[in-house]
Tab-separated table of C-alpha atoms in Angstrom:
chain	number	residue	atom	x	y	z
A	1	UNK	CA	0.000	0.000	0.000
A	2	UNK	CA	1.350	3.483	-0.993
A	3	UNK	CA	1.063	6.457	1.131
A	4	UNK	CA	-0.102	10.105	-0.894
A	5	UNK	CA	0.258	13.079	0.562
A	6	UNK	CA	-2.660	15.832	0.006
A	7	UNK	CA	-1.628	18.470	-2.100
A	8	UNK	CA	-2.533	21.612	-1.051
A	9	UNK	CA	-2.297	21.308	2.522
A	10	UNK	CA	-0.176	23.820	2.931
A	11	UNK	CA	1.137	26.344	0.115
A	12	UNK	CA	-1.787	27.676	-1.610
A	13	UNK	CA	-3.371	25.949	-4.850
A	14	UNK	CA	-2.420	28.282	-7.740
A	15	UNK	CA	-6.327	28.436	-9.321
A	16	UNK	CA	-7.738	29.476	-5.933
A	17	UNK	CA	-5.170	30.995	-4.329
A	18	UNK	CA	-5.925	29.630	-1.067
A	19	UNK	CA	-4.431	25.818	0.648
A	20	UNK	CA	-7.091	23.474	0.083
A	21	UNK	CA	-8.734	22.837	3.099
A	22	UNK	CA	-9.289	26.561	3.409
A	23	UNK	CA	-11.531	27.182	0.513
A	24	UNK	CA	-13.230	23.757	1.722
A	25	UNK	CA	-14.268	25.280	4.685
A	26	UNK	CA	-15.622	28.681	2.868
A	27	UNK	CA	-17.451	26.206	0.604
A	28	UNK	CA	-19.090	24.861	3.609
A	29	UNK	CA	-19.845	28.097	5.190
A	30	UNK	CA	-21.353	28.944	2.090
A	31	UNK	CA	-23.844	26.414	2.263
A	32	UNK	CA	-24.460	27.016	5.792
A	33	UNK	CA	-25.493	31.024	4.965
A	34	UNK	CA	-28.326	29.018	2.737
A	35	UNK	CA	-29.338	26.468	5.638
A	36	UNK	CA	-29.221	29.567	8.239
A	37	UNK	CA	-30.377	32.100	5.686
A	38	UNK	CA	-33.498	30.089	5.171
A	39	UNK	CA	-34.473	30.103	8.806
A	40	UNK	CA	-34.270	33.680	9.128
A	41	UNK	CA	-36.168	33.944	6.126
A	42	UNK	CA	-38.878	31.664	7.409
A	43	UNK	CA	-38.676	33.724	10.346
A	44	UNK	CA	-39.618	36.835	8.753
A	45	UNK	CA	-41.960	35.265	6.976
A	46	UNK	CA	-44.445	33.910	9.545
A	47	UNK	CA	-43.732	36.870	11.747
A	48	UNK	CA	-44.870	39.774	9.075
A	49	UNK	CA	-47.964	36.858	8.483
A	50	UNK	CA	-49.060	36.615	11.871
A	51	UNK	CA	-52.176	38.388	13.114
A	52	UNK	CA	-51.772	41.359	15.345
A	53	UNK	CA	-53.320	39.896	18.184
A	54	UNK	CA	-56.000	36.673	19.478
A	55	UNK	CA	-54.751	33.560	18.744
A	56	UNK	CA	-51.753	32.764	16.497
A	57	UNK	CA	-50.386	36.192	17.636
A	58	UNK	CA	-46.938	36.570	17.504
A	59	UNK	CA	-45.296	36.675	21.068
A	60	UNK	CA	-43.177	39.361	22.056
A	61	UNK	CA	-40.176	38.157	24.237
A	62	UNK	CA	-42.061	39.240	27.773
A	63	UNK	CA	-44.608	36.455	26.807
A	64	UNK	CA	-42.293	34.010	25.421
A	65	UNK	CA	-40.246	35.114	29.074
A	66	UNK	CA	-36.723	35.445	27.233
A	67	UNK	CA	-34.458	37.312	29.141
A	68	UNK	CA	-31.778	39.522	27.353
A	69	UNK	CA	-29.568	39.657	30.070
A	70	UNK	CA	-29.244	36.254	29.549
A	71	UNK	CA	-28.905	36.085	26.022
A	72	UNK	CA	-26.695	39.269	26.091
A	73	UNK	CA	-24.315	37.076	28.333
A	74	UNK	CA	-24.127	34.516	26.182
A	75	UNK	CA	-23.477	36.384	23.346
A	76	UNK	CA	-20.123	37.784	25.431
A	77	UNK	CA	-19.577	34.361	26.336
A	78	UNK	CA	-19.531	33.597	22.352
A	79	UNK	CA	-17.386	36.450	21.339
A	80	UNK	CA	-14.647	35.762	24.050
A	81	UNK	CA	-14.399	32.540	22.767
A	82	UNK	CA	-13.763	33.538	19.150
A	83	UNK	CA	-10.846	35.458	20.635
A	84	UNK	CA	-9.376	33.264	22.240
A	85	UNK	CA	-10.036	30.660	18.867
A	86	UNK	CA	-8.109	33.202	16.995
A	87	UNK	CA	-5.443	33.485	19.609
A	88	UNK	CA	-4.769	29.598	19.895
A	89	UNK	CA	-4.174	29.905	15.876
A	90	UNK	CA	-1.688	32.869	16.563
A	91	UNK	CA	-0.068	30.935	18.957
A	92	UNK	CA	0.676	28.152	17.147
A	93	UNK	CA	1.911	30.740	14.154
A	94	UNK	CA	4.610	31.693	16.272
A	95	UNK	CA	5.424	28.345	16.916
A	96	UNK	CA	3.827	27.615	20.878
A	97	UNK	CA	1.915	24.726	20.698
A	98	UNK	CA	1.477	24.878	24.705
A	99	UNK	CA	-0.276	28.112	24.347
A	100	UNK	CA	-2.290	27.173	21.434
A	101	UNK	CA	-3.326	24.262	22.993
A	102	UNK	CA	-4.027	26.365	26.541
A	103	UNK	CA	-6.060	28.647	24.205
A	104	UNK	CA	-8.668	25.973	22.545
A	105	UNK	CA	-8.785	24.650	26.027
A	106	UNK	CA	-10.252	27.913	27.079
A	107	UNK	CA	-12.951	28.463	24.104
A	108	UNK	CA	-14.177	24.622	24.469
A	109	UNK	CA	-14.935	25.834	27.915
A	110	UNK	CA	-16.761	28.882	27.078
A	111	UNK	CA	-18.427	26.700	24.544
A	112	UNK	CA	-19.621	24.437	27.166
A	113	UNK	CA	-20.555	27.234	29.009
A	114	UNK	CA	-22.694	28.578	26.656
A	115	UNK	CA	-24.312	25.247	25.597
A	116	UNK	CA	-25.103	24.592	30.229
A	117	UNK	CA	-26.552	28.143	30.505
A	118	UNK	CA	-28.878	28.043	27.642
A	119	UNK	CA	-29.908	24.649	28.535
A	120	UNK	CA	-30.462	25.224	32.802
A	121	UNK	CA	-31.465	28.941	32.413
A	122	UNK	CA	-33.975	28.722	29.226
A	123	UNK	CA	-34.875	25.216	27.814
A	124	UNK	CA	-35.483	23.853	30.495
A	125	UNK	CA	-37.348	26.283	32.422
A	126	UNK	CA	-39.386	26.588	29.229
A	127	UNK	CA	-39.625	22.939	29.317
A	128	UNK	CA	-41.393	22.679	32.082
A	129	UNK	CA	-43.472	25.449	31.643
A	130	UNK	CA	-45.017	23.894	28.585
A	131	UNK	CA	-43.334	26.887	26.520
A	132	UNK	CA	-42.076	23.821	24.371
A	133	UNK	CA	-41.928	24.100	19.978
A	134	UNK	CA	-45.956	22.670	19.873
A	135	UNK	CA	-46.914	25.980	21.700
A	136	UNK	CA	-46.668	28.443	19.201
A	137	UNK	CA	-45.315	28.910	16.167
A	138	UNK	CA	-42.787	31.122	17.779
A	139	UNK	CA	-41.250	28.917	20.199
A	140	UNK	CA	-41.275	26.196	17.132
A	141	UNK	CA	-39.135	28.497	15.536
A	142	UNK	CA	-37.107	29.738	18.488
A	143	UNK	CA	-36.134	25.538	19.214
A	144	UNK	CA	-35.297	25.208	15.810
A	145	UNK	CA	-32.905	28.338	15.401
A	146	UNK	CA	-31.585	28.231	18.840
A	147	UNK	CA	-31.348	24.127	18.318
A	148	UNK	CA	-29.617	23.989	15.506
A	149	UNK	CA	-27.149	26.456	16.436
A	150	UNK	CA	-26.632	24.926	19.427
A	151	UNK	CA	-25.549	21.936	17.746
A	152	UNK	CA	-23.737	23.614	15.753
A	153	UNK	CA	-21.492	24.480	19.257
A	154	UNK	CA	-21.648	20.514	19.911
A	155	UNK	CA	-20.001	19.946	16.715
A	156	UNK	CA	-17.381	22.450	16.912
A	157	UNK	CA	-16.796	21.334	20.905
A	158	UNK	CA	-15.991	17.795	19.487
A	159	UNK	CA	-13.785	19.164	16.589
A	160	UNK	CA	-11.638	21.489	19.312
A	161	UNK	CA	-11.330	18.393	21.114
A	162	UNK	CA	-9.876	16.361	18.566
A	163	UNK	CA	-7.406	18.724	18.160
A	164	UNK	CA	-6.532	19.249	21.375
A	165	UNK	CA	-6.253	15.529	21.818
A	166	UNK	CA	-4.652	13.151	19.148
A	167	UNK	CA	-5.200	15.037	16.406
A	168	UNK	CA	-2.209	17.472	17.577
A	169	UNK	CA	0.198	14.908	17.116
A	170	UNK	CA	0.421	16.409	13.331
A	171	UNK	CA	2.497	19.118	15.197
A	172	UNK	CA	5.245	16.678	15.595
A	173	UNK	CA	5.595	15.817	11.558
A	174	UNK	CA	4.193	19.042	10.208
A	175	UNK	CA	3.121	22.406	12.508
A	176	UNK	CA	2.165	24.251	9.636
A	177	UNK	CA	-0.361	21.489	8.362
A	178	UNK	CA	-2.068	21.141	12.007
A	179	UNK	CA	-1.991	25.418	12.529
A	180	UNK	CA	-3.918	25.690	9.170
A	181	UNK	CA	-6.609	22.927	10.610
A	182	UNK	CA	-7.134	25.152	13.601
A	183	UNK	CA	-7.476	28.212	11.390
A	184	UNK	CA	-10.261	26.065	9.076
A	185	UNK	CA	-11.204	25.429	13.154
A	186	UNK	CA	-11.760	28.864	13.778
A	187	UNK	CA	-13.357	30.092	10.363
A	188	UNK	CA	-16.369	27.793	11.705
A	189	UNK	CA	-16.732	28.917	14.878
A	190	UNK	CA	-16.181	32.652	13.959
A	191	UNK	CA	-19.232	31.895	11.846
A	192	UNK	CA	-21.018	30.006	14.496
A	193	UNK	CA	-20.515	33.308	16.554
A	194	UNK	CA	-21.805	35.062	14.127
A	195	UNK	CA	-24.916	33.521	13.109
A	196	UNK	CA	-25.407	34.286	17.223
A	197	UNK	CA	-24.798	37.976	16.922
A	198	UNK	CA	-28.224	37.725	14.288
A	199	UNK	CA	-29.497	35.476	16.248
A	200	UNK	CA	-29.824	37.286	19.843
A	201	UNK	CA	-31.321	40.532	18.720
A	202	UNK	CA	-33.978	39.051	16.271
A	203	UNK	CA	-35.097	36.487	19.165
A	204	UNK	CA	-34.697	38.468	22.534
A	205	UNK	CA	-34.929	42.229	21.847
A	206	UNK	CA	-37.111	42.895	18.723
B	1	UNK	CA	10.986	34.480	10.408
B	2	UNK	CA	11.273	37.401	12.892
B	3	UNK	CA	8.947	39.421	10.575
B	4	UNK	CA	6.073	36.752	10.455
B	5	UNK	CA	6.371	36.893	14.703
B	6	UNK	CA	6.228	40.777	13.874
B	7	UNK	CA	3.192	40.535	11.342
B	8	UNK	CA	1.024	38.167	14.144
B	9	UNK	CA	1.715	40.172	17.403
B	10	UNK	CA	0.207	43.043	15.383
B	11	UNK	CA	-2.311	40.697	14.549
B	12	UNK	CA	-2.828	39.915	18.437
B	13	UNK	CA	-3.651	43.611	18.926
B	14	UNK	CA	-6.221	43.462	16.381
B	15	UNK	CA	-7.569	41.080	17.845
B	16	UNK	CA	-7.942	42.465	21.589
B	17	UNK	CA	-9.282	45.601	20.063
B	18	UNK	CA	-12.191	43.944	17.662
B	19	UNK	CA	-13.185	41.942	20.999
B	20	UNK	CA	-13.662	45.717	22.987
B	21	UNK	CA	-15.633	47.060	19.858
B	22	UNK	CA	-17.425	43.858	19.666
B	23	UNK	CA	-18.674	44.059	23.326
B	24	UNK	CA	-19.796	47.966	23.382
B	25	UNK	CA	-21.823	46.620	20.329
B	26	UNK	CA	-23.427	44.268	22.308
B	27	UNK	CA	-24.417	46.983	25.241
B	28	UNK	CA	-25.477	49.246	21.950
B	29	UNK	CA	-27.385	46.900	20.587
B	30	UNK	CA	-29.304	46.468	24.095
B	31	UNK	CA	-29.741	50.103	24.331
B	32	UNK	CA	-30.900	51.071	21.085
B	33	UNK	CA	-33.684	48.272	21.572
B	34	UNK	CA	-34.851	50.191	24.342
B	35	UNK	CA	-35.476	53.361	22.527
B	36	UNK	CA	-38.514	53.683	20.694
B	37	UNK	CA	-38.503	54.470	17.104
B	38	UNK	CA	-41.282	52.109	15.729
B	39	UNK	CA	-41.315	48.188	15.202
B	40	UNK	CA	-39.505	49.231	11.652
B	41	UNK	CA	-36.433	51.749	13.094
B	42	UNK	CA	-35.645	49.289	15.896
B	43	UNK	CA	-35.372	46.347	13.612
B	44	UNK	CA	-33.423	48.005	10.469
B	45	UNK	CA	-31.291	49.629	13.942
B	46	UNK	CA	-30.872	46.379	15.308
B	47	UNK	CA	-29.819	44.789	11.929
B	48	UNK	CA	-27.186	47.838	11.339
B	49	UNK	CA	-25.551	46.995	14.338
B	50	UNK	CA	-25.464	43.030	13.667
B	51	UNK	CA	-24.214	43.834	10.655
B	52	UNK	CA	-21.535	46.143	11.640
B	53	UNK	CA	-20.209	43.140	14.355
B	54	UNK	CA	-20.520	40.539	11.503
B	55	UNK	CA	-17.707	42.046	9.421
B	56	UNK	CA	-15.651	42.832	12.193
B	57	UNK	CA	-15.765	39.680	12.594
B	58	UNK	CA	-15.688	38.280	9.107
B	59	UNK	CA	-12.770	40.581	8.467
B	60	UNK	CA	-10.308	40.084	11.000
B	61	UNK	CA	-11.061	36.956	13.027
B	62	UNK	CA	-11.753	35.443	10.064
B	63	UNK	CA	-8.999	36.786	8.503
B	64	UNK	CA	-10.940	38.313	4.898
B	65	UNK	CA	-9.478	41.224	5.640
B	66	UNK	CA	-5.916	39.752	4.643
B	67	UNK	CA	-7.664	37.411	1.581
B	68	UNK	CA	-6.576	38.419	-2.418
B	69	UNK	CA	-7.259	35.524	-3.981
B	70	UNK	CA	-11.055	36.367	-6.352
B	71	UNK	CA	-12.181	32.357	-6.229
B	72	UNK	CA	-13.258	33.346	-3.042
B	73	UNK	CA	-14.541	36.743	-3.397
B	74	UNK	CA	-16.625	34.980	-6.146
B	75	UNK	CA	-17.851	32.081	-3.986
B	76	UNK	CA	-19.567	34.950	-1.622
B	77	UNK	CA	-21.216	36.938	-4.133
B	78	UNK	CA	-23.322	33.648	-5.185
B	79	UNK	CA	-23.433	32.893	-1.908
B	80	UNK	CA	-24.810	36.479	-1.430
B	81	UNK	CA	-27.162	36.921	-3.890
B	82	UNK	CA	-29.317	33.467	-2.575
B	83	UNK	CA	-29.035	34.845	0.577
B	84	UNK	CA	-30.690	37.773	-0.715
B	85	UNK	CA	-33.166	35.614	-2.577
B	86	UNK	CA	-33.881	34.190	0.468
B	87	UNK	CA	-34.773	36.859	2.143
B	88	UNK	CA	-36.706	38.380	-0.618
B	89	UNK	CA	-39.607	35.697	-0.280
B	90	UNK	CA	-41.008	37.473	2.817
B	91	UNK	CA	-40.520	40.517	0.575
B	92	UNK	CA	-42.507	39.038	-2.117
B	93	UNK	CA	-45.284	37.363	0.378
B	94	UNK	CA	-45.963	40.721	1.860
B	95	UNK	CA	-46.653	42.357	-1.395
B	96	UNK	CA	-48.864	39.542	-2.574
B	97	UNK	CA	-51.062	38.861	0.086
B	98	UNK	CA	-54.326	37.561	-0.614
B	99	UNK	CA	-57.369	39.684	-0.668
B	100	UNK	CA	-58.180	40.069	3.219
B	101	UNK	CA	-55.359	38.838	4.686
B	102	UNK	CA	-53.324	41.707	6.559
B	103	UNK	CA	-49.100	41.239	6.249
B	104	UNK	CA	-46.352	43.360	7.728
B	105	UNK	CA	-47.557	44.295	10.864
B	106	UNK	CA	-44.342	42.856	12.634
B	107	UNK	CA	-46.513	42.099	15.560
């Protein structure tokens, strides 16, 4: 059996300009603006066709009992994270793979805190208050946003993991191949944290 | 080697300073939902302000600002324009509505 090495893994491809996995991870967030983009759209949608009040009225985030300061937390909690995503990457540029390492640590953590405090300070207070998706059309689409982003944060806590675990033994045979995997890292969570900062406005203060 | 360390630590700073504009945003973003300019001003507000924090992010932590290369510049304007188509079906819903059936009230 031969080995191959991937092409591209490093120096940039000369059509695209970019190292492969790169551009396959803006290819992906591509499709995820459609798969996100659609939501909102949905959102808008059955909002602007709701009736202004009796039933089927839209709820405002009083009734739905969203709290901002809760959702305005989390949002810090997401953007300190994409910091310190973007710092492990930096690290590891100038060569500290302690640090780096240290620094996707850290935004695992605040990932995992995000993913506890929307789950013991909304769902499940909702939960139990009956406020669950077959209660209004509202709260079908606030589980299905919020939901879906929030496994969005599951996926990316497993792919940190990974790396902070066996897949950073690439370090040893190339640390310019495993930095550019944290940096295709990071383009998905910045864009995780982003689809939040749309996200907490539209569902907690408008 | 010494100029790459050089080119990230300015980087780093960046970095540190996108996260401060990124939180006043935030408290902005609270604030301006408290004043009341109509259902339409405090969403279009509130959308201006996302906006603004979604290149700031795009741009540096995502590193776009420091991107040449016009495969990918091209892959986000299709990607734009069916976001845009997207969110044009609302658009189009509103203007169509069937006779007696009242859309865009943004209750």
């Amino acid at each position: 059996m031969s080995s191959h090495t991937l092409p591209y893994t490093v120096e940039s491809h000369p059509v695209t300009g970019l190292y492969s996995g790169k551009f396959g991870t803006w290819l992906f967030l591509a499709s995820e603006v459609m798969l996100f983009g659609a939501l909102f759209s949905s959102y808008v949608l059955l909002r602007v066709g709701a009736p202004a009040d009796g039933p089927g009225a839209w709820l405002s985030h009083e009734e739905a009992h969203l709290d901002w300061k809760i959702g305005g937390f989390n949002t810090l909690v997401l953007i300190i994270s994409s910091v310190t995503m973007v710092m492990a990457w930096a690290s590891l540029k100038m060569g500290n793979l302690k640090k780096g390492k240290t620094y996707l640590a850290v935004t695992m953590a605040l990932a995992l805190l995000f993913v506890v405090i929307k789950l013991t300070f909304e769902y499940l207070p909702h939960i139990q208050h009956g406020l669950v998706p077959s209660h209004s059309t509202f709260f079908a689409l606030y589980y299905t946003m919020t939901g879906l982003h929030a496994l969005h944060i599951i996926g990316g806590v497993v792919v940190i993991a990974y790396f902070i675990g066996p897949g950073s033994a690439l370090w040893a045979k190339n640390p310019e191949y495993y930095t550019n995997r944290i940096e295709c890292t990071g383009l998905y969570w910045h864009f995780v944290d982003l689809v939040w900062i749309f996200l907490f406005p539209v569902l907690y203060l408008l | 080697m010494a100029d790459a360390h050089t080119d990230i630590a300015k980087h780093v700073k960046l970095y540190i300073g996108v996260f401060i504009a990124l939180a006043v945003f935030t408290v902005i973003t609270v604030a301006a939902s408290q004043w009341d300019i109509g259902h339409r001003g405090n969403v279009a507000l509130a959308l201006v302000i996302a906006t603004i924090k979604g290149t700031l992010v795009a741009s540096v932590f995502m590193h776009l600002k420091w991107e040449r290369g016009m495969t990918l510049w091209v892959t986000f304007a299709i990607s734009a324009i069916f976001f845009a188509v997207l969110l044009l079906v609302p658009v189009l819903a509103v203007s169509d509505a069937p006779p007696g059936v009242q859309m865009g009230t943004w209750g």
